[in-house]
mmCIF file of C-alpha atoms in Angstrom:
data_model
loop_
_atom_site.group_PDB
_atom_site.id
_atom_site.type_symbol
_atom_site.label_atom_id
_atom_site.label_comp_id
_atom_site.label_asym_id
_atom_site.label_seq_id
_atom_site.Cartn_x
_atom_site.Cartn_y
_atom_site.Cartn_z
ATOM 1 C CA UNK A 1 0.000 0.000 0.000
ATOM 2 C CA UNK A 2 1.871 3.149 -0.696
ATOM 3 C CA UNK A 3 1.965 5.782 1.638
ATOM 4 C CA UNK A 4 0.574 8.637 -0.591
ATOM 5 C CA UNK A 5 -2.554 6.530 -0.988
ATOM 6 C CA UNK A 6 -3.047 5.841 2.546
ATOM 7 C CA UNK A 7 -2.321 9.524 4.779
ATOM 8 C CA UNK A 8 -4.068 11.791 2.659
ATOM 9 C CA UNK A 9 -6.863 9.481 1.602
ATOM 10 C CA UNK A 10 -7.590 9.607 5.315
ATOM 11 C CA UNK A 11 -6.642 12.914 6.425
ATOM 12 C CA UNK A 12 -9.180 14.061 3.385
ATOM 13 C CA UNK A 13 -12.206 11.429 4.493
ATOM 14 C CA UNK A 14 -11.678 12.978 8.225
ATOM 15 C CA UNK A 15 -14.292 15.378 6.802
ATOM 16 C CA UNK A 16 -15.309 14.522 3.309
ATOM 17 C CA UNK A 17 -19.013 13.254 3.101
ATOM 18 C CA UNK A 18 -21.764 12.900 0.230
ATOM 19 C CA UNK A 19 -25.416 13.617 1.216
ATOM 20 C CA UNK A 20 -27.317 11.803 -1.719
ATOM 21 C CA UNK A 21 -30.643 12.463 0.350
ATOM 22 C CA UNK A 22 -30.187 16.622 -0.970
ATOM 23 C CA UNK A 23 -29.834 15.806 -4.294
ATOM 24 C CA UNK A 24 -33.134 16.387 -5.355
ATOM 25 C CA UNK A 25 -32.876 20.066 -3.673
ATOM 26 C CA UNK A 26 -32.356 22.202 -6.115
ATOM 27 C CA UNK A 27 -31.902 25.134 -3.438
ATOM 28 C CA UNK A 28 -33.591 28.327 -3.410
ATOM 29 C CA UNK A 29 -35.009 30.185 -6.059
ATOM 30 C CA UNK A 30 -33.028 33.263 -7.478
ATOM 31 C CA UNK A 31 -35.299 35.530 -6.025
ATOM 32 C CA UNK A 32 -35.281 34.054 -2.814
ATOM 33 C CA UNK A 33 -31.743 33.933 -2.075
ATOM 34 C CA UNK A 34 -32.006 37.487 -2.779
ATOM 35 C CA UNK A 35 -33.692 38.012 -0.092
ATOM 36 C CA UNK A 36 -31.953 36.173 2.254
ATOM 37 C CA UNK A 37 -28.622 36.606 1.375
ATOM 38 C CA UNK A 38 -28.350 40.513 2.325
ATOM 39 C CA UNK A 39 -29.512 39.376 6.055
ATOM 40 C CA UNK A 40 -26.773 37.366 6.745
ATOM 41 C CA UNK A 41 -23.468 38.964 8.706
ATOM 42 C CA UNK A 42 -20.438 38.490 5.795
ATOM 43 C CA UNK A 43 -17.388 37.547 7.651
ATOM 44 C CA UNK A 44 -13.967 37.548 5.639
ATOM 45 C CA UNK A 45 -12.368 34.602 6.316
ATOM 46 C CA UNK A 46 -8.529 34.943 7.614
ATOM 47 C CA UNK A 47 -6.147 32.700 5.625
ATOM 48 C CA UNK A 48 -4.919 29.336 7.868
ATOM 49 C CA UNK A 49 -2.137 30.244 10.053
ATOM 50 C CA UNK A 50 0.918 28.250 8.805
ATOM 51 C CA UNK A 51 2.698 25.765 10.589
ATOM 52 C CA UNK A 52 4.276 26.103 13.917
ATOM 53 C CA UNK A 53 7.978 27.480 14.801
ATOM 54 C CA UNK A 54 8.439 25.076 17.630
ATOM 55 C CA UNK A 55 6.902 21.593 17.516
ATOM 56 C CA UNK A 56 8.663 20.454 20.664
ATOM 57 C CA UNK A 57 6.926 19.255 23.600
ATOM 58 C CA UNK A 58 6.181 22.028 26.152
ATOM 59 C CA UNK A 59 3.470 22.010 28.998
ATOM 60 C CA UNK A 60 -0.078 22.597 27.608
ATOM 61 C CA UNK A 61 -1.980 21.850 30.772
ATOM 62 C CA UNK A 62 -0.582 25.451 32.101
ATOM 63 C CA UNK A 63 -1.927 28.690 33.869
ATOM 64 C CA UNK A 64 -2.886 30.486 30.910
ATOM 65 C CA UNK A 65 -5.171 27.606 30.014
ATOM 66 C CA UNK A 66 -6.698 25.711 33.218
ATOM 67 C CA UNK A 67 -9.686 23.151 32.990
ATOM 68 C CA UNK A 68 -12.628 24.684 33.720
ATOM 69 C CA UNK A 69 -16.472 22.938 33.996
ATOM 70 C CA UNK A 70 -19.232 23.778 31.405
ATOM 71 C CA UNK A 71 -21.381 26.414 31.719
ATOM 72 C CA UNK A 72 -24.577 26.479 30.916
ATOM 73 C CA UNK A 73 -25.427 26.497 27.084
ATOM 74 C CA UNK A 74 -21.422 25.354 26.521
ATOM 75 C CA UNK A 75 -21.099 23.370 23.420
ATOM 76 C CA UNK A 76 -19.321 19.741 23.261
ATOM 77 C CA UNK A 77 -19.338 17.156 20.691
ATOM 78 C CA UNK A 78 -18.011 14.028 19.533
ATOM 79 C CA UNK A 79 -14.506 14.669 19.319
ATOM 80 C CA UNK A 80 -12.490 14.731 22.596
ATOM 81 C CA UNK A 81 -9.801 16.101 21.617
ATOM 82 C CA UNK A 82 -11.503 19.578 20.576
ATOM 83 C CA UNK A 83 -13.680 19.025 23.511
ATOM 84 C CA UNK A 84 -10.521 19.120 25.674
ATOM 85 C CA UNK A 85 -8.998 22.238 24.160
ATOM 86 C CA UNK A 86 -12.538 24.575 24.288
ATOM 87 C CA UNK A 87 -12.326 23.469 27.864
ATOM 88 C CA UNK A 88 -9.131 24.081 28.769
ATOM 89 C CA UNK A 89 -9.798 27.456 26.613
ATOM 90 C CA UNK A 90 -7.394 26.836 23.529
ATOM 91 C CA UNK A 91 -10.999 27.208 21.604
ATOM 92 C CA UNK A 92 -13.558 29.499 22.752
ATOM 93 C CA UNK A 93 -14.921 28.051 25.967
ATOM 94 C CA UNK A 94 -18.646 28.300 24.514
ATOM 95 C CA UNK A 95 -17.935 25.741 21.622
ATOM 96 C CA UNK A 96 -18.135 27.925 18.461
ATOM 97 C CA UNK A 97 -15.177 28.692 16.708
ATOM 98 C CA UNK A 98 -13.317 29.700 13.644
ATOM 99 C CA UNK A 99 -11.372 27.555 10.899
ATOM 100 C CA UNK A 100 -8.592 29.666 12.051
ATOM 101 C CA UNK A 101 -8.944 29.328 15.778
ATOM 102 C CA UNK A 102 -9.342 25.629 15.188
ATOM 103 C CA UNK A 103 -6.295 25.321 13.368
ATOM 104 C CA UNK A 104 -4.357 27.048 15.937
ATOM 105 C CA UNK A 105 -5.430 25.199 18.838
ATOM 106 C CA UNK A 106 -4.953 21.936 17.311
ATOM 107 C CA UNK A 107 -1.548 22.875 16.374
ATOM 108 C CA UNK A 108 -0.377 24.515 19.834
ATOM 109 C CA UNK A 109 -2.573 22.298 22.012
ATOM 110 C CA UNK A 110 -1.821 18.885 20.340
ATOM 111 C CA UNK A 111 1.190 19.291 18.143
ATOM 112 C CA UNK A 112 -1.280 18.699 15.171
ATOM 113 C CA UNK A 113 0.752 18.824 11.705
ATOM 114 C CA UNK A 114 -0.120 21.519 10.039
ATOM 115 C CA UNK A 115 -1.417 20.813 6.085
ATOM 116 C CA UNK A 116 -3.671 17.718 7.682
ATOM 117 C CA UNK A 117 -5.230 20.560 10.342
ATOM 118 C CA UNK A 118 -5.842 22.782 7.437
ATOM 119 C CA UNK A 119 -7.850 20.164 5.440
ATOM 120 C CA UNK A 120 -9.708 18.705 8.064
ATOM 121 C CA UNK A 121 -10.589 21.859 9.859
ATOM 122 C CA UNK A 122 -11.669 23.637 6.446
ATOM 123 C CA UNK A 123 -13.333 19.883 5.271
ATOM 124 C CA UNK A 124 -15.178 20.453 8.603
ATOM 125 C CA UNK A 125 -16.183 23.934 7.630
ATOM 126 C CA UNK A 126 -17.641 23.748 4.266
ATOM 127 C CA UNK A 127 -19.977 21.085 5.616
ATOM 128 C CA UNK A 128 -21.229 21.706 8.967
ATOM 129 C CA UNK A 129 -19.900 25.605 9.460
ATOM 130 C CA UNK A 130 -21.266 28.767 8.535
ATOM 131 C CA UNK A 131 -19.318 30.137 5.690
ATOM 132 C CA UNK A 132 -20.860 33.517 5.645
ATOM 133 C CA UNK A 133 -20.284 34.178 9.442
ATOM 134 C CA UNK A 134 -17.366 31.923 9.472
ATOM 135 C CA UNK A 135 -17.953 30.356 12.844
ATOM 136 C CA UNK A 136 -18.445 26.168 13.540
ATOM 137 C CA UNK A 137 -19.965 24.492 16.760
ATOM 138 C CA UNK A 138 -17.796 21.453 17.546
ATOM 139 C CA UNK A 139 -21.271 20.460 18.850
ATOM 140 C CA UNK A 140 -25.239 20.325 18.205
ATOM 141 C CA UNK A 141 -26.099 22.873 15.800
ATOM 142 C CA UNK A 142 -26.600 26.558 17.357
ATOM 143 C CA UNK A 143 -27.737 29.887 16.098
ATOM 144 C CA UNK A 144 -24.023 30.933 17.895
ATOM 145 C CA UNK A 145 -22.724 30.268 14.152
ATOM 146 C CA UNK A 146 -25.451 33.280 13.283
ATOM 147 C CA UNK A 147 -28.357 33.091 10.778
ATOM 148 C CA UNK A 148 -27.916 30.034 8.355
ATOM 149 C CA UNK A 149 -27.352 30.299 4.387
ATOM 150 C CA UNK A 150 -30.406 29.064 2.463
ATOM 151 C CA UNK A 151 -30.739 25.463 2.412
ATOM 152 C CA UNK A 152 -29.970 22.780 1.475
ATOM 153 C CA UNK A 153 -26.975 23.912 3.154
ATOM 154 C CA UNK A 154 -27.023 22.150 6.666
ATOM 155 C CA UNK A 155 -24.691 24.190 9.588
ATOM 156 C CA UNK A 156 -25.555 21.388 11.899
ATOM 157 C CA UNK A 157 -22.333 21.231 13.754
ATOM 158 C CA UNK A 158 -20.158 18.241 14.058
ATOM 159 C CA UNK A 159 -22.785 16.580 16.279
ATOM 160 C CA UNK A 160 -23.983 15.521 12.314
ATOM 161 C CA UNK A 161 -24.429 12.183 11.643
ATOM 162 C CA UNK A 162 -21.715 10.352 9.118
ATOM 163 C CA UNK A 163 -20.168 13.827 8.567
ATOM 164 C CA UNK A 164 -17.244 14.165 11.130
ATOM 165 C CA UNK A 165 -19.303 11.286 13.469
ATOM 166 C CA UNK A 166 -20.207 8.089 12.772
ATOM 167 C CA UNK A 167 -20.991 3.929 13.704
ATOM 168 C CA UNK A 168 -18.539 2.110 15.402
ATOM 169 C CA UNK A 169 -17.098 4.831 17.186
ATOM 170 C CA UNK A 170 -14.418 3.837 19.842
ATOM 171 C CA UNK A 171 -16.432 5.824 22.993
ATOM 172 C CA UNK A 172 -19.320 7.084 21.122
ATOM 173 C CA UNK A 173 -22.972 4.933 20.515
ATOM 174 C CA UNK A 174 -24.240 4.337 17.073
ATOM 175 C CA UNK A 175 -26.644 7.207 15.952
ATOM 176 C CA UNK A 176 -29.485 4.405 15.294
ATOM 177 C CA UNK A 177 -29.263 4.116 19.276
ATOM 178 C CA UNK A 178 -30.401 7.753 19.873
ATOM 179 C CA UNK A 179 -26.792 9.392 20.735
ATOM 180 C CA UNK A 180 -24.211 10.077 18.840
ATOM 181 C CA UNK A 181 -22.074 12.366 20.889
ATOM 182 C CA UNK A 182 -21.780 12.338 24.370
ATOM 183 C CA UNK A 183 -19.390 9.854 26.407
ATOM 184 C CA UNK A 184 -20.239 6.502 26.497
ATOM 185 C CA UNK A 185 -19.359 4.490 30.124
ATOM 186 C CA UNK A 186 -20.186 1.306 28.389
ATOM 187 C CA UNK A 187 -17.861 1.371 25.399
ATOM 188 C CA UNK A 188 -15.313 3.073 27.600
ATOM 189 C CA UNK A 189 -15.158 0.395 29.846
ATOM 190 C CA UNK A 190 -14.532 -1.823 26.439
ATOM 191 C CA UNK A 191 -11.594 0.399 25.484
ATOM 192 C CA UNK A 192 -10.450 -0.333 29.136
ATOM 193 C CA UNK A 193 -10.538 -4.389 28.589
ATOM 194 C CA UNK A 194 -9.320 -4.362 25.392
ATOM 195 C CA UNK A 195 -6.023 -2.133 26.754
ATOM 196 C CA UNK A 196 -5.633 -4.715 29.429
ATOM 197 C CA UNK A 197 -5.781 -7.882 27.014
ATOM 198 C CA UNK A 198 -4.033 -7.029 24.225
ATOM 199 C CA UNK A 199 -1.282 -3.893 25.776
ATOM 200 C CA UNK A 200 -0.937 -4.584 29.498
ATOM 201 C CA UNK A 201 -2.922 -1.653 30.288
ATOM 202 C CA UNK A 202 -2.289 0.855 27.862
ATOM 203 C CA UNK A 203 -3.365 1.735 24.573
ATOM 204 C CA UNK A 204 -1.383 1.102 22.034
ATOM 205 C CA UNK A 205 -1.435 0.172 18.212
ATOM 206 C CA UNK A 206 -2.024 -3.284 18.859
ATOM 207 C CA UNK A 207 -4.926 -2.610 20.562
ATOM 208 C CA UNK A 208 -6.207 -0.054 18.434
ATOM 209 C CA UNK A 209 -6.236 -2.561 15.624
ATOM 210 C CA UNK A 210 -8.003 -5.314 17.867
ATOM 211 C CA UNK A 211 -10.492 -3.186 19.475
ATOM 212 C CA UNK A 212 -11.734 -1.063 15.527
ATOM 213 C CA UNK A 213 -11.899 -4.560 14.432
ATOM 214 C CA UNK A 214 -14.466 -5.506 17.537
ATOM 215 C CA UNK A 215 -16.326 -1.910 16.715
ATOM 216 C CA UNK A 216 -17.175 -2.782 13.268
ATOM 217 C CA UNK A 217 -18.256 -6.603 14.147
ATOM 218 C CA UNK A 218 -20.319 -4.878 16.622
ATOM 219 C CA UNK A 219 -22.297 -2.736 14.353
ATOM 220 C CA UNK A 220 -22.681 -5.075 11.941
ATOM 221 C CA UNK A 221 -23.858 -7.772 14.705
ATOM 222 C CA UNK A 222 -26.677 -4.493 16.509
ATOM 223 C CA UNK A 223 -27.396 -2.390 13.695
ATOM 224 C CA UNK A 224 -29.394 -2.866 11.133
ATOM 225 C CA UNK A 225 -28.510 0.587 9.416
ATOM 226 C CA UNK A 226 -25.043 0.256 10.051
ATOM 227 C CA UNK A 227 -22.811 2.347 7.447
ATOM 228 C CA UNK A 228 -18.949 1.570 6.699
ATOM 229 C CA UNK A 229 -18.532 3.869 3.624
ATOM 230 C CA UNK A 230 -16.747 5.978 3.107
ATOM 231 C CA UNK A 231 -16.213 8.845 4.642
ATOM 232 C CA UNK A 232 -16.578 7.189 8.310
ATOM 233 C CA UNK A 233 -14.287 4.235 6.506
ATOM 234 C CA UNK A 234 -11.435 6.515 7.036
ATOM 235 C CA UNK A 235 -12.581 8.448 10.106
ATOM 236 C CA UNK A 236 -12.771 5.246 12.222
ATOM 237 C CA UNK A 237 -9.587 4.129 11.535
ATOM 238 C CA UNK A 238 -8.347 7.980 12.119
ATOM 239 C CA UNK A 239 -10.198 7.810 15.258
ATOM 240 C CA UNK A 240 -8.564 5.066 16.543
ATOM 241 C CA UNK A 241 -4.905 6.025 15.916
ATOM 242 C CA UNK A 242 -5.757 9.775 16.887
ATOM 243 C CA UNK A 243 -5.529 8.934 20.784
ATOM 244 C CA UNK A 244 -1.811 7.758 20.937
ATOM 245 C CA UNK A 245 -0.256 10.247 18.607
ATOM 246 C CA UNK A 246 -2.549 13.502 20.511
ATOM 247 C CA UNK A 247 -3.206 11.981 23.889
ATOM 248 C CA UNK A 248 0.479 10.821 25.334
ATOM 249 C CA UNK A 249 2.471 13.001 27.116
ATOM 250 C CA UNK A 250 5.450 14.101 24.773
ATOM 251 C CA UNK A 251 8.071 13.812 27.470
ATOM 252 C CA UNK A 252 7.368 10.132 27.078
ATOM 253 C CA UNK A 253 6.676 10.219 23.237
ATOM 254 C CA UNK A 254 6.418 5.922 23.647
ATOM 255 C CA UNK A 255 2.840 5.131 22.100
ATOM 256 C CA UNK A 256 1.586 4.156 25.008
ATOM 257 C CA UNK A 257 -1.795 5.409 26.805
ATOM 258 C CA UNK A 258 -2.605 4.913 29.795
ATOM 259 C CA UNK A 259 -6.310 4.261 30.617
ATOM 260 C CA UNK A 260 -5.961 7.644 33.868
ATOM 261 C CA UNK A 261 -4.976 9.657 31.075
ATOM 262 C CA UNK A 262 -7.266 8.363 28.484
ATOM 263 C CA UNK A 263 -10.393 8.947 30.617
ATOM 264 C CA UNK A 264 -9.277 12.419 31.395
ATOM 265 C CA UNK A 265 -9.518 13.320 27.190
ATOM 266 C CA UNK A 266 -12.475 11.120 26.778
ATOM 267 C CA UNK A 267 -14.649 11.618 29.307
ATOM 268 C CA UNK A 268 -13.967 15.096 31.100
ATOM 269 C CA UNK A 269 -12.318 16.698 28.462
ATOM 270 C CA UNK A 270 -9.482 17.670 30.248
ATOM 271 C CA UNK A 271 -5.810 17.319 30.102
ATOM 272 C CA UNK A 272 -3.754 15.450 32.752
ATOM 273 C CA UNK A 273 -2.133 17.674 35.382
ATOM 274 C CA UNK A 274 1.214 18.997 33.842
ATOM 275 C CA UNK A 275 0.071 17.708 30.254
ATOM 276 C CA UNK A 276 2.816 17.849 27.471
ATOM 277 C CA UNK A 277 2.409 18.164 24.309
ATOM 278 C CA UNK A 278 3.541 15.373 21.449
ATOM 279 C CA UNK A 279 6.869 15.948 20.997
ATOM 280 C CA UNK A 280 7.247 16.836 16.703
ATOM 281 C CA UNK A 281 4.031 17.297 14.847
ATOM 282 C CA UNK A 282 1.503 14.423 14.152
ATOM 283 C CA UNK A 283 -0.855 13.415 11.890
ATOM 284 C CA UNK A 284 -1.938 9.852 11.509
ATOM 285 C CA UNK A 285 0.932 7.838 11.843
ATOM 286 C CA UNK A 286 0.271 3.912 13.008
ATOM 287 C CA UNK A 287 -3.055 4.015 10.594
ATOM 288 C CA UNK A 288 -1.280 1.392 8.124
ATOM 289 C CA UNK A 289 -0.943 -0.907 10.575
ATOM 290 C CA UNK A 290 -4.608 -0.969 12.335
ATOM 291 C CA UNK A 291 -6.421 -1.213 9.078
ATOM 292 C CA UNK A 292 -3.375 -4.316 7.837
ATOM 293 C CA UNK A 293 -4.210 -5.587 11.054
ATOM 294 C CA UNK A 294 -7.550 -6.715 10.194
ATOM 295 C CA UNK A 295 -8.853 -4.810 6.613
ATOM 296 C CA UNK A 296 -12.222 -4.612 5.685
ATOM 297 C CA UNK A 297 -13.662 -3.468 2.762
ATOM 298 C CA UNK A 298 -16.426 -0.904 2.987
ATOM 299 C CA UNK A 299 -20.050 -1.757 2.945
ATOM 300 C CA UNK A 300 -22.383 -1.588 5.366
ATOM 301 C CA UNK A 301 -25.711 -3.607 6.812
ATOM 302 C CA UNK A 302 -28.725 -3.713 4.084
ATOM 303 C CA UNK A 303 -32.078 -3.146 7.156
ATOM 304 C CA UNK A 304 -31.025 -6.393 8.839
ATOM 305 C CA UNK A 305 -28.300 -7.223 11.569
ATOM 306 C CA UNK A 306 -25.123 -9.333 10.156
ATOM 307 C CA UNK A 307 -25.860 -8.136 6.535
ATOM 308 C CA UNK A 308 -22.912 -6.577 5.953
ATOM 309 C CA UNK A 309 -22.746 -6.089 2.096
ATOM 310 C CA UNK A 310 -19.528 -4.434 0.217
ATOM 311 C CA UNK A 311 -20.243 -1.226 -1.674
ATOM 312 C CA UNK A 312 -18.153 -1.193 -4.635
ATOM 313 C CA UNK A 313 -19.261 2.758 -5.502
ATOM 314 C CA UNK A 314 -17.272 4.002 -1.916
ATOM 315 C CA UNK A 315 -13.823 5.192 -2.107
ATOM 316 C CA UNK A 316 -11.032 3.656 -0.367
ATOM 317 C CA UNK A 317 -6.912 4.359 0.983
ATOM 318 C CA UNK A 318 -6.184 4.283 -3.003
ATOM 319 C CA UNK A 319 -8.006 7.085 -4.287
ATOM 320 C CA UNK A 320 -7.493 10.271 -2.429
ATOM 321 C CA UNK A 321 -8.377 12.713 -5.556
ATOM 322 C CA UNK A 322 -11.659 11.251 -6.579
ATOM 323 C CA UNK A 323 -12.272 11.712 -2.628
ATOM 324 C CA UNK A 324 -11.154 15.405 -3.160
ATOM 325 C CA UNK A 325 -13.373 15.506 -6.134
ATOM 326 C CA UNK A 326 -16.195 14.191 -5.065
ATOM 327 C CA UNK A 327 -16.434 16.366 -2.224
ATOM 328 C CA UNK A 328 -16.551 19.548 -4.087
ATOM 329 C CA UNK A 329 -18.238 18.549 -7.096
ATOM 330 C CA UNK A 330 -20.900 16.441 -5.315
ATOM 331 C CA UNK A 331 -20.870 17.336 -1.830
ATOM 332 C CA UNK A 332 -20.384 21.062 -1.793
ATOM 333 C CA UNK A 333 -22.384 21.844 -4.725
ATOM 334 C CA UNK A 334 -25.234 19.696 -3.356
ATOM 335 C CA UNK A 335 -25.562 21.445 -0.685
ATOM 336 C CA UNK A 336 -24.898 25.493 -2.574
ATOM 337 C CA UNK A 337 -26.241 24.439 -5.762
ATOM 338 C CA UNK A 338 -26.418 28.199 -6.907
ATOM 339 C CA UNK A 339 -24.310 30.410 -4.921
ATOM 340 C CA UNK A 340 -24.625 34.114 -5.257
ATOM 341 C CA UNK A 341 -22.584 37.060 -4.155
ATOM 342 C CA UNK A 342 -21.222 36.922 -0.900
ATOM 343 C CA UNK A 343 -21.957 33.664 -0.748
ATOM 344 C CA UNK A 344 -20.385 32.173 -3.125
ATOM 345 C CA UNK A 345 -17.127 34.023 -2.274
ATOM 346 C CA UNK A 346 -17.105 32.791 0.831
ATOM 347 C CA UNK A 347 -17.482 29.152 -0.979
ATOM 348 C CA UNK A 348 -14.575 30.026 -3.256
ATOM 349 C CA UNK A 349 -12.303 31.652 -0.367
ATOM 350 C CA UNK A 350 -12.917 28.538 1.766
ATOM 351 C CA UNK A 351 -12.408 26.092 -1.001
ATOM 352 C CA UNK A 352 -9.247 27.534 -1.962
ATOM 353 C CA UNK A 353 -8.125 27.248 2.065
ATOM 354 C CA UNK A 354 -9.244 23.565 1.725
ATOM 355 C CA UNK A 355 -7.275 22.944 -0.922
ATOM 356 C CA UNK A 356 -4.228 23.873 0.434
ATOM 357 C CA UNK A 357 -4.208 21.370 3.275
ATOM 358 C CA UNK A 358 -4.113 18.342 0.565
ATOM 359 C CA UNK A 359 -0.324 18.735 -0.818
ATOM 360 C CA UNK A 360 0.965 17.612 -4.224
ATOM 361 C CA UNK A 361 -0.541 15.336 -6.869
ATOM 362 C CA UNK A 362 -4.208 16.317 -7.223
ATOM 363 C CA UNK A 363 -6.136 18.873 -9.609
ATOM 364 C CA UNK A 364 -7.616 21.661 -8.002
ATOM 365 C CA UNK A 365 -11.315 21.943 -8.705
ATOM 366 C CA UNK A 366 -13.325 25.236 -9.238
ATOM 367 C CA UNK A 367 -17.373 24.290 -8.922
ATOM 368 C CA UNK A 368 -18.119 27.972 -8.892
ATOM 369 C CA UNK A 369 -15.421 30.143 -11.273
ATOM 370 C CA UNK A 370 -12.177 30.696 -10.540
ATOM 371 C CA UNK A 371 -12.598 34.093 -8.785
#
């Protein structure tokens, strides 16, 4: 498998989703986005900062940024590690953020490498942000992010289901089961058994590749609407490598979490007392190995438990442009079939930002014009 299939196939599908279900909205009338369009609060969005000076590993748990509890109305979501940086105040506290905000916290809070925080935060964006305000809830969706653009476009937050969520999540139920999002003891307690069978009590690649392979048997044995497909395909395996390259303490740098630590991200969304950082950025290195460990194809259950069925049409680790492609001829213009004005240079601006984050050997698409 060569490596320029694998990373940025993933680091892309981190975000990248198709909504068939909108195809058949054609979006708002000319007249009507008109109308709408002048209401909405135009935001120019600030190019990505670049990558950082100093990628060693420093204290992040410090006084500038302590843990604090949620307030009332705070936003959280399915992702613990940007639940742990709103809370420790790396991201606003109140869960709504920009691309650029995001892409700095990441980077100082987590040592995130930079061209895979661009794409995913600005993959993110495009989908479940608010391109005219240019704000994002890492949580439920929240008229924080302002008034929405017309629809179809969603601005549901990353609480959306198969966008930056989805089944067979590590901590996180299966949206079929009624919640998507918040901590789950049960499967927690799983990541805790697993640790202690197959890494002496830590979490480690080997488990990581044993315990996605018991998610996915899991789904497919409990839900009958179970999806593999890409993009969660590539977000569950992201998901589960994610934890040892953000989540251990760069001093030690070894791989190796351990299960104090681990609940700390996962379920309080805080960083252990006198936290370091990774030491040298990270991305998604160790993903090779889970998915060797144990590959399946993607598919996904067909109304029926244990009906797992391959889908031929997703894309997988070898085709990272036709991922890029799809998204923005597909996805993006799905969901702003007829951008106007502000809009659409907001689409454009955002786009361009996107593109940046993928590297060489893809095409850069331009759904709406060039300028």
């Amino acid at each position: 498998m060569r490596s320029f299939s694998l990373l940025p196939a993933l680091v892309f599908a981190a975000r990248v989703v198709a909504f068939p279900s909108y195809g058949s909205l054609a979006g708002l009338s000319e007249r009507e986005l008109d109308s709408v369009l002048p209401t909405l609060g135009y935001r120019e969005p600030a190019p990505p900062p670049g990558p950082l000076k100093d990628t060693s590993a420093k204290l992040v748990n410090d006084k500038a940024h302590p843990w604090k509890p949620l307030r009332r109305g705070d936003i959280r979501g399915p992702c613990p590690g940007l639940n742990t940086l709103a809370s420790h105040g790396y991201l606003p506290r109140n869960g709504v953020a920009t691309p650029v905000q995001i892409i700095n916290a990441v980077q100082e809070g987590f040592n995130m490498e930079n061209s895979i925080a661009v794409f995913v935060t600005y993959g993110a964006h495009l989908v479940d942000g608010n391109v005219i305000t240019d704000l994002l809830s890492i949580g439920r969706k929240t008229p924080l992010t302002g008034p929405d653009p017309p629809p179809p476009a969603i601005v549901g937050g990353l609480n959306t289901h198969a966008v930056f969520e989805g089944d067979a999540s590590m901590t996180r139920g299966d949206d079929f089961f009624g919640n998507n999002h918040d901590f789950n003891a049960t499967l927690f307690d799983q990541f805790v058994d697993y640790s202690n069978r197959f890494g002496g009590g830590k979490y480690n690649l080997t488990v990581a590749a044993e315990l996605r392979f018991k998610r996915i048997q899991d789904s497919i044995a409990t839900n009958p609407q179970f999806s593999f497909v890409s993009p969660r395909y590539f977000t569950a395996y992201a998901e589960s490598v994610f934890p040892i390259n953000f989540f251990v303490d760069g001093r030690r740098n070894d791989g190796q979490l351990d299960m104090d630590a681990a609940r700390e991200f996962f379920q309080f969304h805080r960083m252990p007392e006198g936290f370091f950082r990774p030491n040298g950025s990270k991305s998604a290195e160790g993903l090779d190995r889970v998915f060797l460990a144990h590959p399946v194809l993607p598919g996904g259950n067909v109304g029926q438990i244990n009906s797992y069925t391959l889908d031929p049409t997703s894309a997988d680790f070898s085709s990272p442009c036709l991922l890029y492609e799809n998204f923005v001829n597909k996805t993006i213009k799905g969901l702003y079939p007829n951008p106007k004005g502000k809009l659409r240079k907001a689409l454009n601006t955002n786009l361009n930002f996107f593109f940046q984050g993928i590297g060489s050997g893809c095409a850069q698409v331009f759904p709406y014009g060039r300028d």
